C-alpha cells in the first residue's frame, strides 16, 4: 500500500458489518467509516451491541458477516497473530473499569504498555504524558490508591503512551457524575489532540453526545428485527 | 517494565504469600541437601578410609565398634591385643599387609595413634614438611590437625588420656611429644590424626603410670583404652579400682603386666613384657584369605576379625533406613511446597485474569503472557532453591562446628555435590509445573469473554 493510498484510507471502515451469536443477531451496522482526526461517538442503549462492535474493530472477535478495515488493513480477515500486531500498532484502549495493573505503579503501567507496543523504554515520554494528564504528583502511586478521576487519567495516559492512531474507549463516562463525565471527555479530546490520535467512544451516556460531530447510533438488532 | 519485571512486581505485591512459599520450598530443599551431603560424604568417607583394608583384627567385642574405632577413629577401641598377633598374621602367606595401631590418647581432641610408616603410606599421605618419626616421642601430624591447632615443626605438646578432648582427662605432663613432620592433606582419616611409633604410645603410658599423683584416673566413666590396659571391662572405670593400687601403679600402662616391676624400661625390657596394640589393619594377599582368615581368627583365637565391607554395609543399611524416611518426608515437603505455589499462582491468576486479557488486548502475545506466568513460578522456586541450598550448607556448617563427631565423620559444609544440581532442578521443575495450569488457562482464555466477565 502506498503512502498516498494509506493517507486516503479511512481510519475505520466497516462494510456490511453484522454479528450474531448462536443465530441470534446482536449487532447490525452495515457500512460506516471514520476518517482520521474525526472523533466519533457510538451511541446506543444497553445491549445494542456497542461492546460487540468494539471487539470487532479491535479484532478480538471475527464478525459473522461483513468486514472491518483499520487504517486500510483488513482486521477481520487477518489471522490472530496479525490482528494482535495490527492492534498493537494502531489502537489504544481505554476500558470502563480502567484495568490498570494493581501491582504496578502508574509509571510502571505505562512502561509495560510501552514495552509491549514498541519493546523499548522511553522514560521521558512517560513522564511528560503523565504530566499532561495532570498526574505528575502521583506518578509512582499504586492504582488502588488513586481516586476514580486520577485512575481515569492514568488509564488514558496508558492508552496514549503507545502513540496509537485510534483510541477506542468503551463506556468511559457512564459511571461518572455530570461534571466528571464532561471533564473526562475534555481530557480525552485534549490528549488526543496532543498525540494526534483519533477517538472512537462507545457509550449509552447521552450527556456527552453534544461534544461529538460524528455519531453512530445503534439500536438493538433484536428489537429492530421485531 | 518487562514481563520479568511484571512477574517480580506480582510476587512483591503478594509479599507475605511469596515469602511463605519460598520458605516452604527452601526448607524442603535444605532438608534434601543436608541428607544428600550427609549420606554422600559419609559414604565417601567410609569408602576412602576402608580402601585396601580387607580385615580388622582386634579384641573381642562389637565388630562395628572395632571397625569404627580402628579404621574411622570414631569410636572407642574394643580393647587390646598382644603385639605378637602382628607376627602371627604376617607369617600367614595369604596376608599381604598388617598395620598395627595403638590408640589411647588424644591432643585437643585429635587422636594420637601409634603405628608404623605403612599407615600414612596406605592412605597416600606424604610429608609436607619435616620427616617421619624416628625416636619415641616424635610425631607426625595430619594436615587438619596442623591447620586447626596451628601447630608447627618442633612444637612440643602433651597428650591427654582418652579418645576425645575432655577437661577432666588427665594429661601426661612429663611425656611431651615433639612434632617432626606434617603431612599433606590426603582426604582420609590420617588428616585428623597425630601419628607416632607404637613404642611412643607405650612409653607415654609406661612413664605416666609410674607416677601415682599424676595418674588419678579420670573417673569420668569414659572408656579408657590405653594399650596395655588389660581389664577394660565396664567396671574398670570405677575410681576406686584404679586409684590406689597397692603398689602405687596404675594397671593400664602398655605392656605393664608385672606391677611389682617398678622401673620397667620399655626400650630395654619391652621384650620380656607382653606389649599390646589396639587393632591390626589387614590386607589380603590372596582371595583365599577372605574365606579362611576371618573364620579362623574368630574361632581359633581370642581375637576378633571384622570385615569392614560387611560392617559398613550393615551400618549404612541402618543409617540408610532412617535417611530414607527423612528423605521421603523431605520429598513430601517439596511436593507440599509445589502445591502451595500452585494454589498461590492459581488464586493470583483468578484475580488477574482481567489484567492478562487487558495485556493481550494492548498487544502482548500469548507466548509472553504464558512465559510471564511460568517465569513467576520458576522465579519463586529458584529463590526457594537457592535459599534452601544455602540453608542446607549453613546447617551443616553449624552442626559441624558444634558437634565434633560430625567433623570426624568427614562432614564438610564447603563441599558441593552434583546431586544438589538435581535437587535445584527438581525445585525449578516443581515451580514451572505449579505455574503451568494457570498459564495454560490464560493461554486458552478468550480475551473478549474475559474482558466482559472480569473487572
Ligand atoms: N458472548 C456472548 N454470548 C451470548 N450473548 C452475548 C455475548 N456477548 C454479547 N451478547 C449479547 O449481545 C448483545 C449485545 O451485547 P453488547 O455487550 O455488545 O452490548 P452493549 O451495547 O455493549 O451493552 P452495554 O451498554 O450494556 O455494555 C446483548 O444482548 C448480549 O446479551
Ligand atoms: Mg458494553
XYZ file of C-alpha atoms and ligand atoms in Angstrom:
713
model
C 0.000 0.000 0.000
C 1.419 3.388 -0.983
C 1.665 6.353 1.342
C -0.947 8.247 -0.648
C -3.399 5.357 -0.581
C -2.815 4.929 3.089
C -3.495 8.583 3.821
C -6.640 8.358 1.756
C -7.936 5.259 3.537
C -10.396 5.913 6.360
C -9.095 5.092 9.828
C -12.021 2.796 10.490
C -14.055 1.314 7.682
C -16.965 -1.045 8.266
C -18.659 -2.807 5.360
C -21.897 -4.762 5.834
C -20.921 -5.428 9.401
C -23.201 -7.642 11.488
C -22.681 -10.191 14.207
C -24.851 -12.935 15.617
C -24.249 -15.257 18.488
C -25.860 -18.696 18.250
C -28.046 -17.492 15.406
C -29.250 -14.510 17.396
C -28.267 -11.148 15.907
C -26.509 -8.988 18.497
C -25.139 -6.232 16.296
C -26.141 -4.937 12.860
C -24.361 -1.882 11.492
C -23.858 -2.181 7.773
C -21.493 0.386 6.254
C -19.809 3.107 8.240
C -16.489 4.855 8.244
C -14.442 7.226 10.313
C -11.707 9.425 8.939
C -8.552 10.261 10.794
C -8.937 13.228 13.133
C -12.711 12.911 13.165
C -13.654 11.905 16.716
C -16.751 9.696 16.717
C -19.331 8.567 19.234
C -21.093 5.184 19.089
C -24.320 5.734 20.959
C -26.885 3.117 21.848
C -28.821 1.630 24.745
C -27.541 -1.241 26.775
C -27.473 -4.440 24.743
C -27.409 -2.658 21.403
C -24.048 -4.171 20.519
C -21.561 -1.392 21.312
C -19.053 -3.658 23.015
C -19.526 -6.224 20.278
C -18.699 -3.545 17.711
C -15.583 -2.502 19.601
C -14.490 -6.143 19.827
C -14.902 -6.453 16.070
C -12.992 -3.211 15.414
C -10.134 -4.231 17.713
C -10.059 -7.724 16.221
C -10.966 -9.582 19.388
C -13.852 -11.293 17.613
C -14.469 -12.185 13.989
C -17.779 -10.699 12.834
C -20.193 -13.243 11.381
C -20.663 -11.065 8.294
C -19.077 -8.006 6.776
C -15.568 -6.644 7.237
C -13.546 -4.243 9.353
C -10.618 -2.293 7.927
C -8.336 -0.343 10.214
C -6.125 2.208 8.530
C -6.653 0.341 5.273
C -5.766 -3.089 6.700
C -8.403 -5.847 6.835
C -8.590 -6.519 10.575
C -11.459 -9.009 10.288
C -9.674 -11.065 7.616
C -6.281 -11.357 9.302
C -5.079 -14.378 11.281
C -4.958 -13.974 15.063
C -1.293 -13.029 15.427
C -1.500 -10.471 12.628
C -4.547 -8.947 14.333
C -2.573 -8.684 17.550
C 0.186 -6.907 15.664
C -2.197 -4.538 13.876
C -3.970 -3.716 17.129
C -0.652 -3.182 18.872
C 0.457 -0.764 16.143
C -2.674 1.279 15.653
C -5.115 1.072 18.556
C -5.053 2.308 22.138
C -7.805 1.225 24.514
C -9.466 2.873 27.489
C -11.573 0.439 29.481
C -14.589 1.340 31.549
C -13.078 -0.412 34.562
C -9.680 1.145 33.760
C -7.806 -2.165 34.156
C -4.621 -0.669 35.485
C -2.386 -3.406 36.869
C -2.613 -3.037 40.653
C 0.858 -4.500 41.290
C 2.476 -1.742 39.235
C 2.753 1.998 39.799
C 1.252 4.426 37.293
C 4.682 4.909 35.750
C 5.247 1.139 35.503
C 1.802 0.592 33.969
C 2.749 2.977 31.186
C 6.213 1.450 30.864
C 4.731 -2.024 30.424
C 2.339 -0.803 27.710
C 5.284 0.878 26.013
C 7.349 -2.308 26.240
C 4.532 -4.388 24.758
C 3.948 -1.958 21.880
C 7.480 -0.993 20.972
C 9.788 -3.215 23.010
C 11.609 -0.146 24.269
C 11.577 2.202 27.201
C 11.194 5.961 26.895
C 11.096 7.381 30.417
C 10.850 10.990 29.214
C 7.754 10.255 27.104
C 6.099 8.540 30.077
C 6.821 11.437 32.398
C 5.661 14.114 30.005
C 2.421 12.273 29.199
C 1.678 11.714 32.874
C 2.325 15.391 33.478
C -0.015 16.264 30.600
C -2.905 14.334 32.196
C -2.115 16.100 35.474
C -0.817 13.107 37.433
C 2.809 14.140 37.902
C 2.418 14.133 41.676
C 1.003 10.573 41.613
C 3.399 9.073 39.112
C 4.726 6.422 41.487
C 1.401 5.719 43.191
C -0.306 2.346 43.013
C -3.623 2.354 41.070
C -5.685 1.329 44.089
C -4.575 4.450 45.944
C -5.800 6.695 43.120
C -9.180 8.445 43.107
C -11.612 7.493 40.329
C -10.695 10.623 38.359
C -6.955 10.054 38.822
C -7.363 6.439 37.748
C -9.095 7.544 34.570
C -6.297 9.965 33.802
C -3.803 7.158 34.264
C -5.854 4.844 32.007
C -5.995 7.484 29.262
C -2.266 8.098 29.570
C -1.624 4.375 29.212
C -3.798 4.166 26.083
C -1.882 7.058 24.523
C 1.687 6.176 25.522
C 1.996 3.853 22.547
C 1.042 6.747 20.222
C -1.895 4.923 18.616
C -3.684 6.451 15.646
C -7.028 5.297 17.028
C -8.084 5.446 20.684
C -11.122 3.308 21.471
C -12.950 3.919 24.743
C -15.837 1.721 25.920
C -18.155 3.499 28.353
C -15.516 5.852 29.757
C -18.074 8.105 31.436
C -21.148 6.058 32.356
C -20.082 5.658 35.992
C -19.254 9.341 36.480
C -21.306 12.330 37.601
C -22.064 15.093 35.106
C -19.062 17.271 35.885
C -16.619 14.396 35.839
C -18.102 12.880 32.697
C -17.507 16.127 30.814
C -14.057 16.559 32.336
C -13.181 13.059 31.181
C -14.251 13.834 27.616
C -12.310 17.099 27.705
C -9.215 15.246 28.801
C -9.659 12.651 26.064
C -10.008 15.369 23.417
C -7.071 17.313 24.769
C -4.656 14.378 24.948
C -5.844 13.007 21.618
C -5.103 16.375 20.064
C -1.682 16.429 21.684
C -0.711 12.974 20.413
C -2.545 13.131 17.099
C -4.919 10.299 17.938
C -8.483 9.892 16.741
C -11.166 8.963 19.302
C -13.873 6.336 18.988
C -16.040 6.389 22.114
C -18.860 3.904 22.719
C -21.468 4.793 25.313
C -25.119 4.892 26.259
C -24.351 8.136 28.045
C -26.239 10.839 26.119
C -24.709 13.616 28.275
C -21.583 13.636 26.122
C -23.342 13.385 22.771
C -23.111 17.127 22.076
C -19.324 17.039 22.082
C -19.110 14.826 19.012
C -19.693 15.827 15.441
C -19.900 12.238 14.255
C -22.348 9.936 15.979
C -23.154 6.333 15.056
C -26.449 5.425 16.675
C -27.163 1.771 17.352
C -30.479 0.150 18.055
C -30.880 -3.262 19.476
C -30.837 -5.536 16.407
C -33.218 -7.923 18.121
C -35.754 -5.152 18.653
C -35.108 -3.698 15.229
C -35.912 -7.086 13.708
C -39.084 -7.433 15.770
C 8.964 -2.587 32.586
C 9.345 -6.009 31.019
C 7.399 -9.192 31.613
C 10.127 -10.321 34.002
C 9.635 -7.063 35.852
C 5.906 -7.731 35.889
C 6.493 -11.175 37.430
C 8.597 -9.666 40.191
C 6.022 -6.933 40.738
C 3.292 -9.545 41.183
C 5.499 -11.556 43.555
C 6.227 -8.418 45.558
C 2.565 -7.438 45.514
C 1.614 -10.566 47.472
C 4.781 -10.435 49.543
C 3.721 -12.493 52.536
C 2.456 -15.310 50.371
C 5.650 -15.198 48.305
C 7.869 -15.306 51.375
C 5.863 -18.195 52.766
C 6.181 -20.231 49.609
C 9.875 -19.506 49.271
C 10.390 -20.540 52.894
C 8.426 -23.741 52.406
C 10.409 -24.708 49.346
C 13.688 -23.648 50.953
C 13.038 -25.937 53.902
C 12.340 -28.872 51.605
C 15.425 -28.192 49.507
C 17.588 -27.682 52.586
C 16.444 -30.998 54.050
C 17.222 -32.810 50.822
C 20.602 -31.103 50.509
C 21.528 -31.978 54.079
C 20.518 -35.582 53.512
C 22.435 -35.759 50.274
C 25.597 -34.220 51.677
C 25.383 -36.311 54.803
C 24.806 -39.597 53.005
C 27.286 -38.931 50.219
C 30.064 -37.618 52.433
C 29.532 -40.452 54.860
C 29.733 -42.932 52.028
C 32.810 -41.313 50.508
C 34.446 -41.199 53.879
C 33.583 -44.817 54.522
C 34.863 -45.929 51.161
C 38.006 -43.826 51.206
C 39.153 -44.826 54.658
C 38.371 -48.502 54.261
C 40.041 -48.777 50.891
C 42.531 -51.601 50.773
C 41.684 -52.788 54.251
C 40.151 -56.233 53.988
C 40.059 -57.155 57.612
C 40.467 -55.589 61.019
C 41.716 -57.691 63.887
C 41.168 -56.536 67.437
C 39.858 -57.527 70.804
C 36.548 -59.336 71.079
C 33.534 -57.121 71.207
C 31.276 -55.403 68.750
C 32.635 -55.813 65.211
C 31.125 -52.485 64.190
C 32.834 -50.787 67.101
C 36.120 -52.349 66.081
C 35.743 -51.078 62.528
C 34.645 -47.617 63.623
C 37.429 -47.213 66.136
C 40.287 -48.619 64.102
C 39.504 -47.532 60.546
C 37.475 -44.377 61.127
C 38.871 -43.360 64.504
C 35.292 -42.623 65.503
C 34.552 -44.887 68.423
C 36.483 -46.270 71.380
C 38.538 -49.403 70.714
C 37.178 -52.756 71.789
C 40.285 -53.441 73.819
C 43.849 -54.525 73.404
C 45.502 -57.485 71.752
C 49.028 -58.822 72.117
C 51.605 -57.416 69.754
C 52.606 -60.958 68.958
C 49.474 -61.324 66.869
C 51.102 -58.988 64.331
C 53.795 -61.560 63.683
C 51.312 -64.398 63.586
C 49.365 -62.637 60.853
C 52.449 -61.559 58.957
C 53.572 -65.145 58.785
C 50.333 -66.094 57.115
C 51.072 -66.328 53.372
C 47.618 -65.112 52.344
C 48.151 -61.806 54.147
C 49.974 -59.060 52.258
C 49.967 -56.247 54.761
C 49.431 -55.819 58.501
C 49.406 -52.366 60.053
C 49.255 -52.263 63.845
C 47.527 -49.406 65.647
C 47.991 -48.362 69.259
C 45.379 -45.889 70.373
C 44.616 -44.400 73.733
C 45.476 -40.723 73.855
C 44.474 -37.509 72.225
C 45.694 -33.973 71.968
C 42.908 -31.386 71.984
C 40.559 -33.986 70.608
C 42.872 -35.254 67.875
C 43.784 -38.872 68.370
C 47.360 -39.892 68.891
C 47.878 -43.177 67.090
C 50.935 -45.334 67.471
C 51.591 -47.146 64.231
C 54.128 -47.844 61.503
C 55.054 -45.698 58.474
C 52.984 -48.119 56.400
C 49.859 -46.498 57.853
C 50.167 -42.998 56.330
C 51.599 -44.684 53.257
C 48.462 -46.793 52.932
C 46.379 -43.626 52.633
C 48.834 -41.997 50.281
C 49.633 -39.325 52.861
C 53.019 -37.812 52.139
C 55.024 -35.330 54.137
C 54.518 -31.649 53.528
C 57.274 -30.681 55.929
C 59.810 -32.369 58.163
C 60.294 -36.093 58.444
C 58.641 -39.181 59.822
C 59.041 -40.142 63.450
C 62.306 -41.893 64.246
C 62.598 -41.938 68.012
C 59.977 -42.233 70.670
C 58.006 -39.067 71.386
C 58.404 -37.881 67.810
C 55.151 -37.405 65.975
C 53.896 -36.582 62.512
C 50.639 -34.663 62.405
C 47.863 -34.740 59.836
C 47.053 -31.693 57.710
C 43.784 -30.944 59.510
C 45.445 -31.159 62.884
C 48.192 -28.772 61.809
C 45.611 -26.379 60.424
C 43.148 -26.489 63.271
C 45.669 -26.267 66.062
C 48.161 -24.100 64.199
C 50.964 -26.488 65.012
C 54.430 -26.238 63.534
C 57.523 -28.375 63.320
C 59.447 -28.664 66.552
C 56.420 -27.881 68.674
C 56.144 -29.857 71.871
C 52.850 -30.884 73.370
C 51.428 -33.213 75.951
C 48.710 -35.703 75.168
C 45.681 -36.395 77.297
C 44.379 -39.745 78.197
C 41.302 -40.959 76.376
C 39.866 -40.701 72.925
C 38.428 -37.241 72.980
C 39.254 -33.886 74.385
C 37.959 -33.670 77.877
C 38.816 -31.179 80.560
C 38.660 -33.902 83.164
C 41.064 -36.121 81.306
C 44.481 -36.267 82.775
C 47.483 -35.059 80.862
C 50.694 -36.998 80.637
C 52.602 -33.916 81.679
C 56.006 -35.354 81.803
C 55.959 -37.064 78.453
C 55.796 -34.362 75.844
C 55.656 -35.193 72.169
C 57.565 -33.257 69.564
C 56.327 -32.588 66.055
C 58.880 -33.723 63.477
C 56.660 -33.856 60.433
C 53.431 -32.502 58.955
C 51.505 -34.471 56.342
C 49.923 -33.136 53.183
C 46.139 -33.382 53.063
C 45.130 -36.821 51.820
C 41.370 -36.603 52.211
C 41.482 -39.547 54.542
C 41.270 -40.212 58.242
C 45.023 -39.584 58.538
C 44.426 -35.847 58.078
C 42.864 -35.748 61.516
C 45.420 -37.880 63.347
C 48.659 -37.463 65.202
C 50.907 -40.371 64.255
C 53.820 -41.725 66.158
C 55.548 -45.012 66.784
C 53.829 -47.699 68.789
C 56.678 -47.515 71.288
C 55.902 -43.836 71.889
C 52.405 -44.699 72.933
C 53.637 -47.399 75.251
C 56.232 -45.088 76.619
C 53.808 -42.347 77.440
C 51.713 -44.716 79.412
C 54.576 -46.504 80.994
C 56.046 -43.336 82.373
C 52.776 -41.718 83.121
C 51.600 -44.602 85.138
C 54.750 -44.727 87.116
C 53.623 -41.613 88.965
C 50.787 -42.092 91.355
C 49.874 -38.466 91.979
C 49.587 -37.688 88.403
C 47.602 -40.588 87.306
C 44.487 -40.094 89.180
C 42.201 -41.880 86.824
C 39.593 -39.704 85.264
C 36.659 -41.364 86.901
C 34.542 -39.785 84.238
C 33.073 -43.049 83.200
C 34.670 -42.777 79.830
C 36.114 -45.920 78.382
C 39.782 -45.838 78.762
C 41.629 -48.000 76.352
C 45.263 -47.307 76.564
C 47.286 -50.147 75.178
C 48.317 -52.441 77.929
C 45.199 -51.856 79.861
C 44.041 -55.337 80.436
C 40.941 -55.006 82.402
C 38.995 -52.832 80.075
C 35.640 -54.147 81.105
C 32.941 -51.691 82.047
C 33.792 -51.865 85.689
C 37.316 -50.678 85.370
C 36.341 -47.052 85.120
C 35.491 -47.012 88.726
C 37.640 -44.580 90.563
C 38.479 -46.804 93.398
C 39.552 -49.669 91.264
C 42.203 -47.621 89.686
C 43.271 -45.044 92.030
C 45.041 -46.803 94.732
C 46.699 -49.922 93.598
C 48.722 -51.273 96.441
C 51.931 -50.826 94.568
C 51.046 -47.306 93.613
C 50.787 -48.140 89.946
C 48.012 -47.965 87.508
C 47.406 -51.111 85.625
C 46.896 -49.710 82.198
C 50.358 -48.882 81.156
C 51.282 -50.531 77.932
C 52.794 -53.897 78.464
C 52.798 -53.444 82.142
C 51.816 -56.786 83.477
C 54.031 -57.046 86.348
C 53.066 -54.450 88.849
C 55.997 -55.144 91.015
C 58.356 -54.052 88.296
C 58.970 -50.542 89.474
C 61.437 -49.408 86.916
C 60.489 -51.161 83.801
C 62.123 -49.828 80.724
C 60.270 -50.244 77.508
C 63.158 -49.924 75.211
C 65.259 -52.405 77.058
C 62.661 -54.528 78.693
C 59.991 -54.426 76.024
C 60.639 -57.986 75.071
C 60.089 -59.586 78.354
C 56.803 -57.766 78.764
C 53.953 -58.568 76.516
C 53.382 -55.367 74.530
C 49.966 -54.700 73.150
C 48.217 -52.827 70.399
C 44.546 -51.978 69.885
C 43.925 -53.208 66.366
C 45.523 -54.524 63.210
C 44.562 -53.391 59.727
C 44.978 -56.339 57.384
C 45.165 -56.522 53.590
C 44.845 -59.863 51.890
C 47.439 -61.190 49.534
C 45.215 -63.834 48.050
C 41.467 -64.242 47.679
C 41.732 -67.386 49.749
C 42.309 -65.258 52.828
C 38.767 -63.892 52.680
C 37.440 -67.396 53.013
C 39.754 -68.674 55.687
C 41.149 -65.875 57.784
C 38.110 -64.250 59.461
C 36.637 -67.580 60.489
C 39.957 -68.851 61.737
C 40.616 -65.773 63.848
C 37.149 -65.615 65.301
C 37.011 -69.288 66.192
C 40.560 -70.292 66.954
C 41.894 -67.261 68.796
C 40.549 -64.931 71.405
C 40.828 -62.157 68.878
C 38.103 -60.731 66.745
C 38.227 -60.306 62.998
C 35.783 -57.872 61.411
C 35.316 -57.294 57.689
C 34.938 -53.538 57.002
C 32.812 -54.036 53.883
C 30.293 -56.139 55.801
C 30.099 -53.839 58.799
C 29.845 -50.684 56.713
C 27.088 -52.180 54.623
C 25.280 -53.088 57.814
C 25.760 -49.612 59.230
C 24.744 -47.853 56.036
C 21.650 -50.001 55.902
C 20.717 -48.952 59.409
C 21.507 -45.298 58.761
C 20.002 -45.604 55.288
C 16.603 -46.659 56.643
C 16.493 -43.535 58.738
C 17.736 -41.394 55.871
C 15.126 -42.885 53.554
C 12.366 -41.962 55.966
C 13.625 -38.392 56.256
C 14.097 -38.239 52.500
C 10.506 -39.318 51.940
C 9.378 -36.585 54.308
C 11.510 -34.025 52.505
C 10.094 -35.036 49.137
C 6.631 -34.730 50.619
C 7.569 -31.287 51.906
C 8.786 -30.371 48.427
C 5.515 -31.508 46.879
C 3.622 -29.542 49.515
C 5.650 -26.506 48.572
C 4.829 -27.154 44.928
C 1.139 -27.441 45.742
C 1.292 -24.273 47.777
C 2.943 -22.409 44.904
C 0.289 -23.807 42.603
C -2.532 -22.596 44.844
C -0.878 -19.196 45.182
C -0.420 -18.776 41.438
C -3.857 -20.123 40.655
C -5.558 -17.781 43.100
C -3.440 -14.880 41.934
C -4.375 -15.675 38.374
C -8.080 -15.582 39.072
C -7.564 -12.086 40.377
C -5.603 -11.025 37.359
C -7.397 -12.705 34.507
C -8.613 -9.234 33.646
C -5.048 -7.856 33.742
C -3.881 -10.603 31.434
C -6.758 -10.089 28.990
C -6.044 -6.372 29.001
C -2.365 -7.030 28.249
C -3.386 -9.281 25.402
C -5.703 -6.558 24.080
C -2.998 -3.928 24.154
C -0.818 -6.268 22.139
C 1.028 -8.745 24.340
C 1.432 -12.109 22.637
C 0.076 -15.294 24.132
C 3.625 -16.555 24.451
C 4.792 -13.601 26.516
C 1.809 -13.861 28.879
C 2.352 -17.612 29.185
C 6.059 -17.074 29.754
C 5.358 -14.428 32.361
C 3.253 -16.839 34.431
C 5.741 -19.697 34.132
C 8.574 -17.352 34.989
C 6.740 -16.290 38.123
C 6.586 -19.915 39.290
C 10.186 -20.574 38.330
C 11.459 -17.381 39.967
C 9.675 -18.331 43.165
C 11.142 -21.820 43.008
C 14.612 -20.511 42.195
C 14.567 -18.240 45.231
C 13.434 -21.163 47.381
C 16.014 -23.498 45.884
C 18.965 -21.136 46.256
C 17.935 -20.251 49.777
C 17.469 -23.950 50.516
C 20.946 -24.870 49.276
C 22.493 -22.074 51.340
C 20.421 -23.089 54.340
C 21.430 -26.732 53.933
C 25.131 -25.901 53.824
C 24.677 -23.426 56.648
C 23.047 -26.028 58.849
C 25.834 -28.485 58.090
C 28.473 -25.858 58.851
C 26.728 -25.071 62.119
C 26.363 -28.724 63.023
C 29.975 -29.496 62.120
C 31.137 -26.559 64.216
C 29.137 -27.715 67.217
C 29.408 -31.465 67.013
C 32.922 -32.700 66.693
C 31.745 -36.200 65.756
C 30.316 -34.842 62.523
C 33.636 -33.298 61.581
C 35.280 -36.598 62.430
C 32.860 -38.307 60.112
C 34.187 -36.016 57.426
C 31.146 -33.745 57.115
C 32.267 -30.690 55.176
C 29.875 -27.776 54.568
C 32.034 -26.260 51.840
C 31.736 -29.337 49.693
C 29.095 -29.289 46.957
C 27.601 -32.425 45.446
C 26.494 -32.885 41.844
C 23.215 -34.193 43.251
C 22.425 -30.698 44.517
C 22.063 -29.579 40.920
C 19.333 -32.192 40.567
C 17.597 -31.052 43.723
C 17.616 -27.474 42.451
C 16.444 -28.633 39.023
C 13.649 -30.577 40.725
C 12.587 -27.489 42.656
C 12.588 -25.383 39.476
C 10.560 -28.041 37.671
C 8.041 -28.028 40.503
C 7.798 -24.238 40.259
C 7.271 -24.418 36.495
C 4.746 -27.228 36.856
C 2.801 -25.324 39.503
C 2.563 -22.355 37.146
C 1.690 -24.472 34.131
C -2.021 -24.957 34.756
C -2.770 -21.297 35.469
C -0.617 -20.334 32.482
C -2.433 -22.743 30.174
C -5.710 -21.301 31.398
C -4.608 -17.819 30.420
C -3.190 -19.130 27.170
C -6.525 -20.646 26.226
C -8.764 -17.863 27.537
C -10.948 -15.936 25.114
C -9.895 -12.351 25.710
C -13.199 -10.793 24.693
C -15.068 -13.037 27.138
C -12.583 -12.489 29.908
C -12.825 -8.758 29.454
C -16.622 -8.797 29.740
C -16.656 -11.194 32.653
C -13.877 -9.792 34.792
C -13.398 -6.431 36.326
N -20.624 -13.974 24.472
C -21.932 -13.731 24.341
N -22.819 -14.737 24.398
C -24.134 -14.505 24.251
N -24.638 -13.300 24.080
C -23.815 -12.240 24.012
C -22.410 -12.398 24.149
N -21.803 -11.194 24.048
C -22.813 -10.312 23.866
N -24.002 -10.947 23.858
C -25.294 -10.311 23.639
O -25.181 -9.414 22.579
C -25.920 -8.277 22.833
C -25.055 -7.060 22.668
O -24.104 -7.050 23.690
P -23.025 -5.904 23.894
O -22.194 -6.230 25.051
O -22.383 -5.630 22.615
O -23.994 -4.684 24.247
P -23.610 -3.242 24.719
O -24.254 -2.317 23.802
O -22.169 -3.132 24.913
O -24.340 -3.147 26.108
P -23.904 -2.368 27.421
O -24.217 -0.954 27.179
O -24.754 -2.964 28.478
O -22.454 -2.642 27.612
C -26.506 -8.405 24.204
O -27.870 -8.800 24.091
C -25.705 -9.505 24.837
O -26.531 -10.242 25.713
Mg -20.844 -2.803 26.525
